Tab-separated table of C-alpha atoms in Angstrom:
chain	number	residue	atom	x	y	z
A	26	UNK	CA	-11.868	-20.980	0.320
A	27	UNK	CA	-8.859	-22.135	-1.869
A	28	UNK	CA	-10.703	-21.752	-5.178
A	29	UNK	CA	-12.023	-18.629	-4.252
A	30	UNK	CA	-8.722	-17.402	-3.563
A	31	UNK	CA	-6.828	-18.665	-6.556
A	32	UNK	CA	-10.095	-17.271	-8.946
A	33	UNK	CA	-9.430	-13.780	-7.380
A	34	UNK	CA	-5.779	-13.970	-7.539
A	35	UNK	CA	-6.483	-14.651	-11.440
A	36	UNK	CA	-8.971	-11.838	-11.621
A	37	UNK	CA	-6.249	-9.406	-10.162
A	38	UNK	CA	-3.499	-10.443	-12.348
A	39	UNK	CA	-5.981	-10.627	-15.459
A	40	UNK	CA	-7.330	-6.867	-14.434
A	41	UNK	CA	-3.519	-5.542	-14.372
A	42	UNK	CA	-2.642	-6.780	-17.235
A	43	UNK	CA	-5.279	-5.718	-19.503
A	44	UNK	CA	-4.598	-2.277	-18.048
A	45	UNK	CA	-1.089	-2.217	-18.321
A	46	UNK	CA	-1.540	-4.019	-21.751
A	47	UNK	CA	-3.701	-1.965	-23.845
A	48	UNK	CA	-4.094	1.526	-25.303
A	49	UNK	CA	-6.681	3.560	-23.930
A	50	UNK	CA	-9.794	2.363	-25.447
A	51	UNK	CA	-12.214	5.340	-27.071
A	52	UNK	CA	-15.028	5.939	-24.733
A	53	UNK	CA	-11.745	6.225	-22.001
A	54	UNK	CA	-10.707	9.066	-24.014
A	55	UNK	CA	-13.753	10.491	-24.646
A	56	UNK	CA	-14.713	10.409	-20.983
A	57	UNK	CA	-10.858	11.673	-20.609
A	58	UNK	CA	-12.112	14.565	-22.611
A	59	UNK	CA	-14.846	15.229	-20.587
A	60	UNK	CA	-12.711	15.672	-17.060
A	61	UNK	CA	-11.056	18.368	-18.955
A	62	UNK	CA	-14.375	20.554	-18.819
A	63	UNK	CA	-15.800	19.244	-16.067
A	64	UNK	CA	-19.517	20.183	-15.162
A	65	UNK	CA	-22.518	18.713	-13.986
A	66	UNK	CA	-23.717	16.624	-16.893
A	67	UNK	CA	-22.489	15.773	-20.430
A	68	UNK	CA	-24.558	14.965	-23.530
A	69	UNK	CA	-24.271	11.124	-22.878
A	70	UNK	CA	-24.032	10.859	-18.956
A	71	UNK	CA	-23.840	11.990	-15.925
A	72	UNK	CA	-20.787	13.075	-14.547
A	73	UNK	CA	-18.817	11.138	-12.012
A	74	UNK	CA	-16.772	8.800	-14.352
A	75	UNK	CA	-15.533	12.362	-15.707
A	76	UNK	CA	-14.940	13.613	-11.530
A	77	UNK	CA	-13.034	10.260	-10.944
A	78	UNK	CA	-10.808	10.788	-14.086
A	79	UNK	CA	-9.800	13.826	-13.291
A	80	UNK	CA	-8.611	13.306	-9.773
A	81	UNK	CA	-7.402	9.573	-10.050
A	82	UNK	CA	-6.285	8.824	-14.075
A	83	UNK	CA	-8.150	6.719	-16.137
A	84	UNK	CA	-6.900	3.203	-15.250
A	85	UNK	CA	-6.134	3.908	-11.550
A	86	UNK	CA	-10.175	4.722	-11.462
A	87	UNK	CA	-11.352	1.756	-13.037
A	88	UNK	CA	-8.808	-0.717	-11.247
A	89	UNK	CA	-10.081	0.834	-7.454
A	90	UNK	CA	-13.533	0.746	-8.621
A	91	UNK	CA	-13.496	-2.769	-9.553
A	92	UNK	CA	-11.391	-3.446	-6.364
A	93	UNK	CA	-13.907	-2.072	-4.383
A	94	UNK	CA	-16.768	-3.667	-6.150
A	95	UNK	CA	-15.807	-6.723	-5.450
A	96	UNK	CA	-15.316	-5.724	-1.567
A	97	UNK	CA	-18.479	-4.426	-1.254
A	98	UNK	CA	-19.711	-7.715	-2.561
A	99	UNK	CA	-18.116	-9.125	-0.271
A	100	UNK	CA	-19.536	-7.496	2.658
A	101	UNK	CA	-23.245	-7.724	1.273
A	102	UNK	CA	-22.886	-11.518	0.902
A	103	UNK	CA	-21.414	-12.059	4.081
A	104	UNK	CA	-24.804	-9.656	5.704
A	105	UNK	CA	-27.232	-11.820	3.536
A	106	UNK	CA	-25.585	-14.947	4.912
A	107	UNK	CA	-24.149	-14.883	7.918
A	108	UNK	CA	-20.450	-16.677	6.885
A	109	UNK	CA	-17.284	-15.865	5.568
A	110	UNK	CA	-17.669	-18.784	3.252
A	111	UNK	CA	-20.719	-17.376	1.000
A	112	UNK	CA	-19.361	-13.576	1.022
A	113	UNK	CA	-16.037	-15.130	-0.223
A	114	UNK	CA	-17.839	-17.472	-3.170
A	115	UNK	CA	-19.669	-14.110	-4.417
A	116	UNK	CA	-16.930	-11.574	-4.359
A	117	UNK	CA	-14.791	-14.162	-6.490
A	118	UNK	CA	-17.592	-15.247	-8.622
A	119	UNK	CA	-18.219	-11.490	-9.550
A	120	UNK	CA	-14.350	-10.899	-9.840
A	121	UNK	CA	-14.797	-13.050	-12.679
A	122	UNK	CA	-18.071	-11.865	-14.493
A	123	UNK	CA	-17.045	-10.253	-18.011
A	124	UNK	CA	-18.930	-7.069	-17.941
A	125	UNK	CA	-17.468	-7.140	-14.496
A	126	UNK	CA	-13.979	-6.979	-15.362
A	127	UNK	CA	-14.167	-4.375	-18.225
A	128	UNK	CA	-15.513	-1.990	-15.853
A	129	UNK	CA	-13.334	-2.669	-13.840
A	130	UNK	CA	-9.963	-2.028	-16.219
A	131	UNK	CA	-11.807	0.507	-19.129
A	132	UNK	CA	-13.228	3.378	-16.962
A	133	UNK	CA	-16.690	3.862	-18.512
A	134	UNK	CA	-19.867	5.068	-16.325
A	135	UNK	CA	-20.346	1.256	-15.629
A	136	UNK	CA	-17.446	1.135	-13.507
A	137	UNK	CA	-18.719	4.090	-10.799
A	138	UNK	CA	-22.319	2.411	-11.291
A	139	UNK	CA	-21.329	-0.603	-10.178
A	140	UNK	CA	-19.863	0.413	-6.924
A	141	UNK	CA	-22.228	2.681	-5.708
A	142	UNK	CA	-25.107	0.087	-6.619
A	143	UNK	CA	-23.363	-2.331	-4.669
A	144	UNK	CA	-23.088	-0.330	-2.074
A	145	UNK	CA	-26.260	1.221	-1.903
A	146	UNK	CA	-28.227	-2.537	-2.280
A	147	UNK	CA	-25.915	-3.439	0.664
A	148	UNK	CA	-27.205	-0.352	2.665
A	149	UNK	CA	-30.584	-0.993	1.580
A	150	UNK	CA	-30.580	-4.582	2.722
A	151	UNK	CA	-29.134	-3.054	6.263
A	152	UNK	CA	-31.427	-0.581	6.423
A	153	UNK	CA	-28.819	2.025	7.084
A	154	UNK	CA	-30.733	4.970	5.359
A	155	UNK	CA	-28.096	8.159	5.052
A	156	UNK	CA	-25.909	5.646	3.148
A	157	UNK	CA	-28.269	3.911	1.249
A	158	UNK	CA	-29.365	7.538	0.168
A	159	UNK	CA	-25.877	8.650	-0.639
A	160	UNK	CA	-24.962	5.636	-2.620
A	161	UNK	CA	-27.993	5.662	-4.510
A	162	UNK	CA	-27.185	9.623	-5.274
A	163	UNK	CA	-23.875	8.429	-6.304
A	164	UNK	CA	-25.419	5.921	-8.575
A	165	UNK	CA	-27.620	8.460	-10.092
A	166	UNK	CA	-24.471	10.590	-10.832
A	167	UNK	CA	-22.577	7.239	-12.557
A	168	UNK	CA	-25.802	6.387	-14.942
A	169	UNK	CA	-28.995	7.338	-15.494
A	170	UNK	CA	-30.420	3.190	-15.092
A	171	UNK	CA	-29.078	4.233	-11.135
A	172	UNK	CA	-32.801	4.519	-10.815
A	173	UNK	CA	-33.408	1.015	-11.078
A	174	UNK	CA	-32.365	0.208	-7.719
A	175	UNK	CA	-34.830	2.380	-6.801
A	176	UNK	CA	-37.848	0.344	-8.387
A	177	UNK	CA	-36.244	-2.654	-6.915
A	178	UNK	CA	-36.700	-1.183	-3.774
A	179	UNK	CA	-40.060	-0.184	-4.128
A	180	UNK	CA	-40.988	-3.306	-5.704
A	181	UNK	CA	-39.846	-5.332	-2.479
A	182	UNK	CA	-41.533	-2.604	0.276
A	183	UNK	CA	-44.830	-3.260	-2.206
A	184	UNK	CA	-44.390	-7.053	-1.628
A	185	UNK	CA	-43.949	-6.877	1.967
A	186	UNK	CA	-46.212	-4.492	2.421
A	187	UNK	CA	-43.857	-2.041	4.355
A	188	UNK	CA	-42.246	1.243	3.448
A	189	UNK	CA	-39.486	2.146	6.485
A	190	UNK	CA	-39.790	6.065	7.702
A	191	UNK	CA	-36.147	6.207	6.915
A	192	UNK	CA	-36.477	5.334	3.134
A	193	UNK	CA	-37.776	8.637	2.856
A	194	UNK	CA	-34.546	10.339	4.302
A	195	UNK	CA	-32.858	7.997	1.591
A	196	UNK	CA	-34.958	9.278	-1.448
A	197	UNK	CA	-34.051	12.894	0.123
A	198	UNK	CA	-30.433	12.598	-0.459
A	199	UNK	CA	-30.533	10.486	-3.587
A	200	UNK	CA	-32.475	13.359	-5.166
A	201	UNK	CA	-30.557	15.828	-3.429
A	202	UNK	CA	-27.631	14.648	-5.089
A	203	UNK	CA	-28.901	14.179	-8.632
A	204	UNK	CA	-30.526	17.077	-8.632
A	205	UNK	CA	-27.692	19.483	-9.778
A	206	UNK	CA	-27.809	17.042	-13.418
A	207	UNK	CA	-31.277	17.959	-13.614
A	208	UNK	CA	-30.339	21.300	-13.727
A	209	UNK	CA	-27.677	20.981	-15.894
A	210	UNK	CA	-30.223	19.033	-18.422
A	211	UNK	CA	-32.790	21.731	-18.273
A	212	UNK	CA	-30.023	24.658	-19.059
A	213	UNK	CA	-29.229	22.494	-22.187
A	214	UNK	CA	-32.780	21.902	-23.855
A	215	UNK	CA	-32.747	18.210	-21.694
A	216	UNK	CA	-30.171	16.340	-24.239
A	217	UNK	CA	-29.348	14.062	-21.657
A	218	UNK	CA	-32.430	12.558	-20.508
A	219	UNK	CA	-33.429	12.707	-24.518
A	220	UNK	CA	-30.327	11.062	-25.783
A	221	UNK	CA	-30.725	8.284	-23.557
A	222	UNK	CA	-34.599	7.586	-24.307
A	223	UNK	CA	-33.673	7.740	-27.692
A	224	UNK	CA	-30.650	5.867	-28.008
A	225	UNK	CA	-32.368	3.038	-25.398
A	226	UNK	CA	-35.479	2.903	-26.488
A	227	UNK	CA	-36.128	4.589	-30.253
A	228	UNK	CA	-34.644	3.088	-33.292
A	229	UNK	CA	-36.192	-0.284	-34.472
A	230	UNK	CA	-36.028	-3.648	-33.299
A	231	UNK	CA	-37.544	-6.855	-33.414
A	232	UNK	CA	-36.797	-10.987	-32.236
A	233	UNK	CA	-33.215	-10.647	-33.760
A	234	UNK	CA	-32.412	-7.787	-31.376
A	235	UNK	CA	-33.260	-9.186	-28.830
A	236	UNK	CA	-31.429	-12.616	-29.734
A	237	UNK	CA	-28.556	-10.360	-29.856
A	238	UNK	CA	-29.463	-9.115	-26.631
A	239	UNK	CA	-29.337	-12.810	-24.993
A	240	UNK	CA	-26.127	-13.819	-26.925
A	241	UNK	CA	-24.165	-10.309	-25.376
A	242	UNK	CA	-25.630	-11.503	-21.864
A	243	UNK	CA	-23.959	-14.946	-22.247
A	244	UNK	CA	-20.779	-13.236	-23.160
A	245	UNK	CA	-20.440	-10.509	-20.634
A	246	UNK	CA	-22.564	-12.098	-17.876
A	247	UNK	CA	-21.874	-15.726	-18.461
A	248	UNK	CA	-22.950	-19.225	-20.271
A	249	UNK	CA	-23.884	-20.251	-16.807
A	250	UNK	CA	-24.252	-17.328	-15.105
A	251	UNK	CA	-27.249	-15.929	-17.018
A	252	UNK	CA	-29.488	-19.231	-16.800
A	253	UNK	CA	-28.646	-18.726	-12.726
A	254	UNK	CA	-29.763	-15.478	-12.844
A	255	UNK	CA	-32.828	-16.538	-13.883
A	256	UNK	CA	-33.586	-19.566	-11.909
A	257	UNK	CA	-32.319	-16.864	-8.649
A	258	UNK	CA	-34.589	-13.751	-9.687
A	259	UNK	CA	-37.646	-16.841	-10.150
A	260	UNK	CA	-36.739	-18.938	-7.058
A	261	UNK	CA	-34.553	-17.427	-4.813
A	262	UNK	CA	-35.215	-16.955	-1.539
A	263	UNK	CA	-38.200	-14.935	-0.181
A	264	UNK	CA	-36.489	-13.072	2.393
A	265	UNK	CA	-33.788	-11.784	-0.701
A	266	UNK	CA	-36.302	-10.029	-2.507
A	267	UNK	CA	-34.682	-6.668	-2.812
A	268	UNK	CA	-31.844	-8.294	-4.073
A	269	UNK	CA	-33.459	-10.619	-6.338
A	270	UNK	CA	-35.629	-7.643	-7.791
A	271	UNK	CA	-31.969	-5.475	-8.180
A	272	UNK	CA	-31.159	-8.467	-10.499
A	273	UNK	CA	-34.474	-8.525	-12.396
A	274	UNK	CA	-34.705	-4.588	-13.229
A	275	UNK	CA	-31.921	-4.076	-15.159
A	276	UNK	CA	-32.634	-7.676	-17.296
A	277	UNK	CA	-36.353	-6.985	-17.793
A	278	UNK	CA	-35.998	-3.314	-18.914
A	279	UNK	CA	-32.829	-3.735	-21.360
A	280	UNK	CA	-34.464	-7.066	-22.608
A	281	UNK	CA	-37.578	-5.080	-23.329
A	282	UNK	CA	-35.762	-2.429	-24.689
A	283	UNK	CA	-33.674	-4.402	-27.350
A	284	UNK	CA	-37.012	-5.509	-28.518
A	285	UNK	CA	-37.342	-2.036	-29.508
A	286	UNK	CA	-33.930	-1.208	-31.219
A	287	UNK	CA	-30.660	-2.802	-31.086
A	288	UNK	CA	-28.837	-2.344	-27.872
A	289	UNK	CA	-25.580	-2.382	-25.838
A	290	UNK	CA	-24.891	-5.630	-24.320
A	291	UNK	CA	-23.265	-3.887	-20.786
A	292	UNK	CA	-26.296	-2.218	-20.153
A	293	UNK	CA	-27.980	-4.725	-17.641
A	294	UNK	CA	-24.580	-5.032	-15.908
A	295	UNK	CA	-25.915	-4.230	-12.528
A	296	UNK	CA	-28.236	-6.988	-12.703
A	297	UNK	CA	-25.422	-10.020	-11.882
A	298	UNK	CA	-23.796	-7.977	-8.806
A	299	UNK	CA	-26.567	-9.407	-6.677
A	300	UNK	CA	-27.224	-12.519	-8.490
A	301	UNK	CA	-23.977	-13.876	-7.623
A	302	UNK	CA	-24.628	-12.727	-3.883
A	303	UNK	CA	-27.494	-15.257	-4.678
A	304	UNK	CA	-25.148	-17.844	-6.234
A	305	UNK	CA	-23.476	-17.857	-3.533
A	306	UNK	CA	-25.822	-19.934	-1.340
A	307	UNK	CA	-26.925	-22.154	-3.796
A	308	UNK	CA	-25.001	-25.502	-4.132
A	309	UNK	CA	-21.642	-25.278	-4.213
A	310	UNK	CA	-21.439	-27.263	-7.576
A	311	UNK	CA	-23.410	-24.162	-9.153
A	312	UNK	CA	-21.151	-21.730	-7.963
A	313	UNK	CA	-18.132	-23.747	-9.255
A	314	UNK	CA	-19.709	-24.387	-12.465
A	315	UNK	CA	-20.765	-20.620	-13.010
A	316	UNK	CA	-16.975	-19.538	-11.793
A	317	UNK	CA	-15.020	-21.676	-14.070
A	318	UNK	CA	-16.873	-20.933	-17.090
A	319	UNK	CA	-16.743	-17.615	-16.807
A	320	UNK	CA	-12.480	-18.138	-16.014
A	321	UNK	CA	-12.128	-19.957	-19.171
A	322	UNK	CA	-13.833	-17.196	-21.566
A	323	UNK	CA	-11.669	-14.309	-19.601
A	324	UNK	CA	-8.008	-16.018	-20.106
A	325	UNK	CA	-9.436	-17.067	-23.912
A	326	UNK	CA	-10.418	-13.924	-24.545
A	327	UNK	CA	-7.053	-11.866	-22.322
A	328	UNK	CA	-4.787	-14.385	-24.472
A	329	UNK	CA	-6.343	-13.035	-27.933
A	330	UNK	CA	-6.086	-9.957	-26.717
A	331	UNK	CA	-1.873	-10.383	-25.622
A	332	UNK	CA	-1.112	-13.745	-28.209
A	333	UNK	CA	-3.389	-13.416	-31.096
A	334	UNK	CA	-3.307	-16.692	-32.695
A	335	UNK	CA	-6.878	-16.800	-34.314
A	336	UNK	CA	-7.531	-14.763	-37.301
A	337	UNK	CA	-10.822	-12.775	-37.782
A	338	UNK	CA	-11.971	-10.739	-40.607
A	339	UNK	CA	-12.995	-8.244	-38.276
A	340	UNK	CA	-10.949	-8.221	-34.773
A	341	UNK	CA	-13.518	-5.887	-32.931
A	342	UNK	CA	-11.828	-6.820	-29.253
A	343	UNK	CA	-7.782	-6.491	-31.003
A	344	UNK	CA	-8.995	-2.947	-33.025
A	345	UNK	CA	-10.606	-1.401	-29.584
A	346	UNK	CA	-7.368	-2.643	-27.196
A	347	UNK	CA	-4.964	-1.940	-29.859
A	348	UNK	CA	-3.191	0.582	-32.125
A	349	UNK	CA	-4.755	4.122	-30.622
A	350	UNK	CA	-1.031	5.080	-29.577
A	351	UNK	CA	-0.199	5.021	-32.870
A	352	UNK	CA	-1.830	8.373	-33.316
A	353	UNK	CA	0.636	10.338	-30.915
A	354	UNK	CA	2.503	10.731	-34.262
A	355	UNK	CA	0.373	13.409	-35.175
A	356	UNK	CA	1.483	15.870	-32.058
A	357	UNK	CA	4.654	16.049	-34.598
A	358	UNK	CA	2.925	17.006	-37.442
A	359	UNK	CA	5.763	17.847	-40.026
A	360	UNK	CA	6.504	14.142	-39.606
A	361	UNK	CA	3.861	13.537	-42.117
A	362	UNK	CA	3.130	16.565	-43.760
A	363	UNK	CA	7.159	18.287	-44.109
A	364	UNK	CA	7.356	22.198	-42.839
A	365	UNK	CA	4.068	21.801	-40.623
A	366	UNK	CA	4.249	22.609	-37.199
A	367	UNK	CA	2.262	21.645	-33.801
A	368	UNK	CA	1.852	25.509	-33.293
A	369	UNK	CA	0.161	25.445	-37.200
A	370	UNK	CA	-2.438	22.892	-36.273
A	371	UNK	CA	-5.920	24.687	-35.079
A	372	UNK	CA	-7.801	21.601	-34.623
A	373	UNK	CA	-7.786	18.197	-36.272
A	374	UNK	CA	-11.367	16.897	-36.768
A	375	UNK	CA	-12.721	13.326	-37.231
A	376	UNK	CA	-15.672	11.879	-38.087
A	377	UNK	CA	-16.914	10.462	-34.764
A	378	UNK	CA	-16.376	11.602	-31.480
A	379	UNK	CA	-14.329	8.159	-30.539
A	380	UNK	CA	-11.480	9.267	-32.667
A	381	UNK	CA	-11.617	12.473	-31.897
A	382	UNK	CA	-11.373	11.986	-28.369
A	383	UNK	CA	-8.053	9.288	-29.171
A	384	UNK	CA	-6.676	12.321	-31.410
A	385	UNK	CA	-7.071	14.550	-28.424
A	386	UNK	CA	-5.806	12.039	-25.664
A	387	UNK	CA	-2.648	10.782	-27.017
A	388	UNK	CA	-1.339	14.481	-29.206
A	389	UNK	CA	-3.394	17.055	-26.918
A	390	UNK	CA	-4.464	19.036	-29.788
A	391	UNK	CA	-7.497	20.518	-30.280
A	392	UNK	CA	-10.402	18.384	-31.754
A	393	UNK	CA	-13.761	18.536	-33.126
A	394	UNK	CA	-15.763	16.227	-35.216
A	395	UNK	CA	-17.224	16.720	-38.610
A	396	UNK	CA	-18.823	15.240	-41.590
A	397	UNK	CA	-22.266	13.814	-40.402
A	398	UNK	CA	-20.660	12.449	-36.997
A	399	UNK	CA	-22.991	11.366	-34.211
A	400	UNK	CA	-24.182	14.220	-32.074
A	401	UNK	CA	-21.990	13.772	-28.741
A	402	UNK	CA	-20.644	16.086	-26.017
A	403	UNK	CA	-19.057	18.006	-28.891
A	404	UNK	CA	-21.885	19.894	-30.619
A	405	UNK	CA	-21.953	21.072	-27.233
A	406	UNK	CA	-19.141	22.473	-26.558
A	407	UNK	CA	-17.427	25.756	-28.479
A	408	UNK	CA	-15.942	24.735	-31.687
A	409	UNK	CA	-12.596	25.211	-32.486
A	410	UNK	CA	-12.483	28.050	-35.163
A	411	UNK	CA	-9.139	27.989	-37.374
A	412	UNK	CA	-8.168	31.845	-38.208
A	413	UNK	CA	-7.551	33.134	-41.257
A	414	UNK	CA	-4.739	31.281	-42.781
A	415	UNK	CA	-4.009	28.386	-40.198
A	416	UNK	CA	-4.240	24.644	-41.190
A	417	UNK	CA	-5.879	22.130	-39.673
A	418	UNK	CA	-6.095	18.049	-40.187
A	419	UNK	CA	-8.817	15.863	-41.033
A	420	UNK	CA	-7.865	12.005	-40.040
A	421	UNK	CA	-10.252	9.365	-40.405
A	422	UNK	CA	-9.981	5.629	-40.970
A	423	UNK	CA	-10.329	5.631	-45.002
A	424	UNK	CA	-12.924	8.319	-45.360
A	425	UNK	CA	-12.401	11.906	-46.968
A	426	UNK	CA	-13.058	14.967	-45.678
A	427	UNK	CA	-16.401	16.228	-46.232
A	428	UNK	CA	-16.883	18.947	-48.585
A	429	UNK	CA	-18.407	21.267	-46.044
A	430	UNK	CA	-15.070	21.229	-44.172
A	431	UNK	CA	-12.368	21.438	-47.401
A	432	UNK	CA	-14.810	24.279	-48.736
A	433	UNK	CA	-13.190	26.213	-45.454
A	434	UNK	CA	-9.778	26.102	-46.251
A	435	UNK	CA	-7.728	27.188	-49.726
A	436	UNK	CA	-6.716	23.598	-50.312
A	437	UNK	CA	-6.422	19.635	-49.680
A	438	UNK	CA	-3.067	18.187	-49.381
A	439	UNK	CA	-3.200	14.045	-48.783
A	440	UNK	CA	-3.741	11.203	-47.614
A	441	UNK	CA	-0.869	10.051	-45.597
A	442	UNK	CA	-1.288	6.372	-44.331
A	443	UNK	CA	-0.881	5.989	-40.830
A	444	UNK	CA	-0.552	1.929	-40.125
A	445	UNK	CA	-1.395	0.370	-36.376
A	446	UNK	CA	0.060	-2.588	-36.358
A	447	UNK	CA	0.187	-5.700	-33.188
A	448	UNK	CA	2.331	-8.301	-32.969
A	449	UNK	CA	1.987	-8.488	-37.167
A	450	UNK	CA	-1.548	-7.848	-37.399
A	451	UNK	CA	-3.229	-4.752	-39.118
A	452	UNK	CA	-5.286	-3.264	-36.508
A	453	UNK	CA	-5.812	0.119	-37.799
A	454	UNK	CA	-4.793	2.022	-41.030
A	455	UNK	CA	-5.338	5.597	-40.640
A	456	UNK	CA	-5.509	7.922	-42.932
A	457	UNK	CA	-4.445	12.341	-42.415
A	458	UNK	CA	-5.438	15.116	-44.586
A	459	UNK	CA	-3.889	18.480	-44.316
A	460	UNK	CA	-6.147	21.211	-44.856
A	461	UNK	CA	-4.324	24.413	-45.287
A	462	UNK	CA	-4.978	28.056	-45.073
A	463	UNK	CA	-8.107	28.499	-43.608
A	464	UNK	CA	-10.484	31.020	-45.489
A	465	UNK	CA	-11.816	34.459	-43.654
């Protein structure tokens, strides 16, 4: 019980500080973006991450997700066992699972996901049906994968030969729920359920993929973790089926899928909520083993992220925590560019939606994206149209503005550098066009 308590004590204080610590990372802002025109779907997602931000903030959202993630844990593990003692060595094991903790600090549509599928396994496994059905709606609104709990399910009623009346009422309200995003998707050509196939199962792939695949599940899941996983979703107990099959879904589908093109590595996230309900009965040694490894990579990797001592040619966790506020110089435009005002700016663009959004979060001016940039919530909603004679700002990270764009305006005036810098490291270098007097 002492362990356990000191491991979530850590996992608090580690969770505060990385969101008190760091700028708001670029799929926060983008989401940010999308609670300011809320609706029932967006081009990547559904839309509860987006419902969340705009009633709670962005960190306040992730931080009482993750807090009641780990409670709902809890409560499943002490269902499944019977003791205080097992729910307590699963809620702190999962306090300190990576992919865990960046849900729950960086509001994303992992960190809804994984507290409704918590919560809806945990109903499940109880049998209580109206909340099963609700959480599982609730799911389905975080992330399309939601639906995985429901093959779990079915996978375990198949085994034992059983399907409860009441799982019907469940599959009522879970589609009841959804079923406003499916409308949403069919009023806009079905982007959303496209997008996803595509960008989760198109592409190409191949045995290095899906070596990738393994290595970002032994960074975000665990060294020793992951090989529990496995021996849990192979040997665990009979009568934990569902929960051992909740595990196995999200693995087996994203594994297969990173065969098939190169993939994220949070996507199976769901999968180690209910294997560490699982690690929790094994031996105790297990659980200790699996706990402290995962402790040791979360302070390495919090201390780089506060006291970077190691260099790296390219700081991927430093750039993405780092150096974003940087860019609220540009809601003062004539800072850079003398005589320009705020009220001249119609809309600076970027070349991918991440910056965009960070332009748009930290100056509040209008953005749009340009220049070959991913298609993303953007292309679908209005673009920003300078009038005849305004300006407008291109800002990138080293790239010029596409011809396309400076072919709209009169002329190009730039680049002005725009340095991020941490504790004496380069973390960004930004670079601002002005593009002035838009043409009729």
């Amino acid at each position: 019980m002492t362990l356990c308590l000191a491991l979530l004590a850590v996992s608090v204080g580690v969770r505060l500080a990385l969101a008190l610590g760091t700028d708001v990372y670029f799929d926060e802002a983008y989401y940010w973006q999308w609670a300011q025109h809320l609706d029932w779907g967006y081009y990547d997602h559904p839309p509860l991450v987006a419902w969340l931000i705009a009633v709670l903030g962005i960190r306040p959202t992730a931080l009482l997700c993750g807090l009641g993630t780990v409670a709902a844990v809890w409560g499943l593990a002490r269902d499944v066992y019977g003791q205080r003692e097992a729910a307590w060595r699963a809620a702190a094991l999962w306090s300190l699972v990576p992919v865990g903790i960046l849900a729950g600090v960086w509001s994303t549509p992992d960190t809804p996901l994984l507290l409704c599928w918590v919560l809806a396994l945990w109903a499940l496994y109880r049998e209580r049906w109206v909340l099963a059905g609700l959480a599982c709606g609730l799911a389905l609104l975080s992330k399309y994968p939601g639906v995985l709990l429901a093959a779990a399910f079915v996978a375990a009623c198949v085994r034992a030969r059983r399907l409860p009346a009441g799982a019907w009422l469940t599959a009522l309200l879970g589609v009841l729920l959804f079923l406003p995003v499916v409308v949403w998707n069919a009023r806009h050509d079905w982007v959303g359920f496209a997008f996803q196939l595509k960008h989760g199962l198109g592409g190409t792939g191949g045995w290095r993929t899906f070596g990738e695949f393994l290595a970002g599940q032994l960074a975000l899941g665990g060294p020793v973790l992951l090989p529990l996983t496995g021996v849990y979703i192979l040997r665990g107990p009979k009568e934990q089926f569902l929960l051992r099959a909740a595990a196995a879904a999200p693995l087996l589908l994203f594994g297969y899928a990173s065969i098939r093109t190169r993939g994220e590595a949070n996507w199976p996230a769901a999968a180690y909520l209910s294997a560490c309900v699982g690690i929790a009965g094994m031996r105790p040694g297990w659980f200790r083993a699996a706990a402290l490894a995962n402790l040791a990579g979360v302070l390495a990797v919090g201390s780089h992220l506060f006291f970077p001592l190691l260099r790296f040619e390219r700081d991927v966790p430093l750039s993405r925590t780092h150096g974003w506020a940087e860019l609220s110089r540009l809601s003062e435009p004539s800072r850079l560019f003398p005589g320009l005002t705020r009220e001249d700016v119609a809309v600076v663009y970027a070349p991918s939606y991440q910056l965009a959004s960070e332009v748009a979060y930290y100056t509040r001016l209008p953005t749009d994206t340009a220049g070959g940039a991913r298609r993303s919530q953007y292309d679908l909603w209005p673009e920003p149209v300078p009038t005849p004679g305004q300006d407008a700002l291109w800002l990138s990270e080293g790239r010029s503005p596409p011809d396309e764009l400076t072919a709209r305006f009169s002329s190009v005036e730039g680049p002005v550098e725009l340095p991020a810098d941490f504790r004496g490291r380069r973390v960004h270098t930004f670079t601002v066009w002005r593009l002035r007097d838009a043409k009729p």
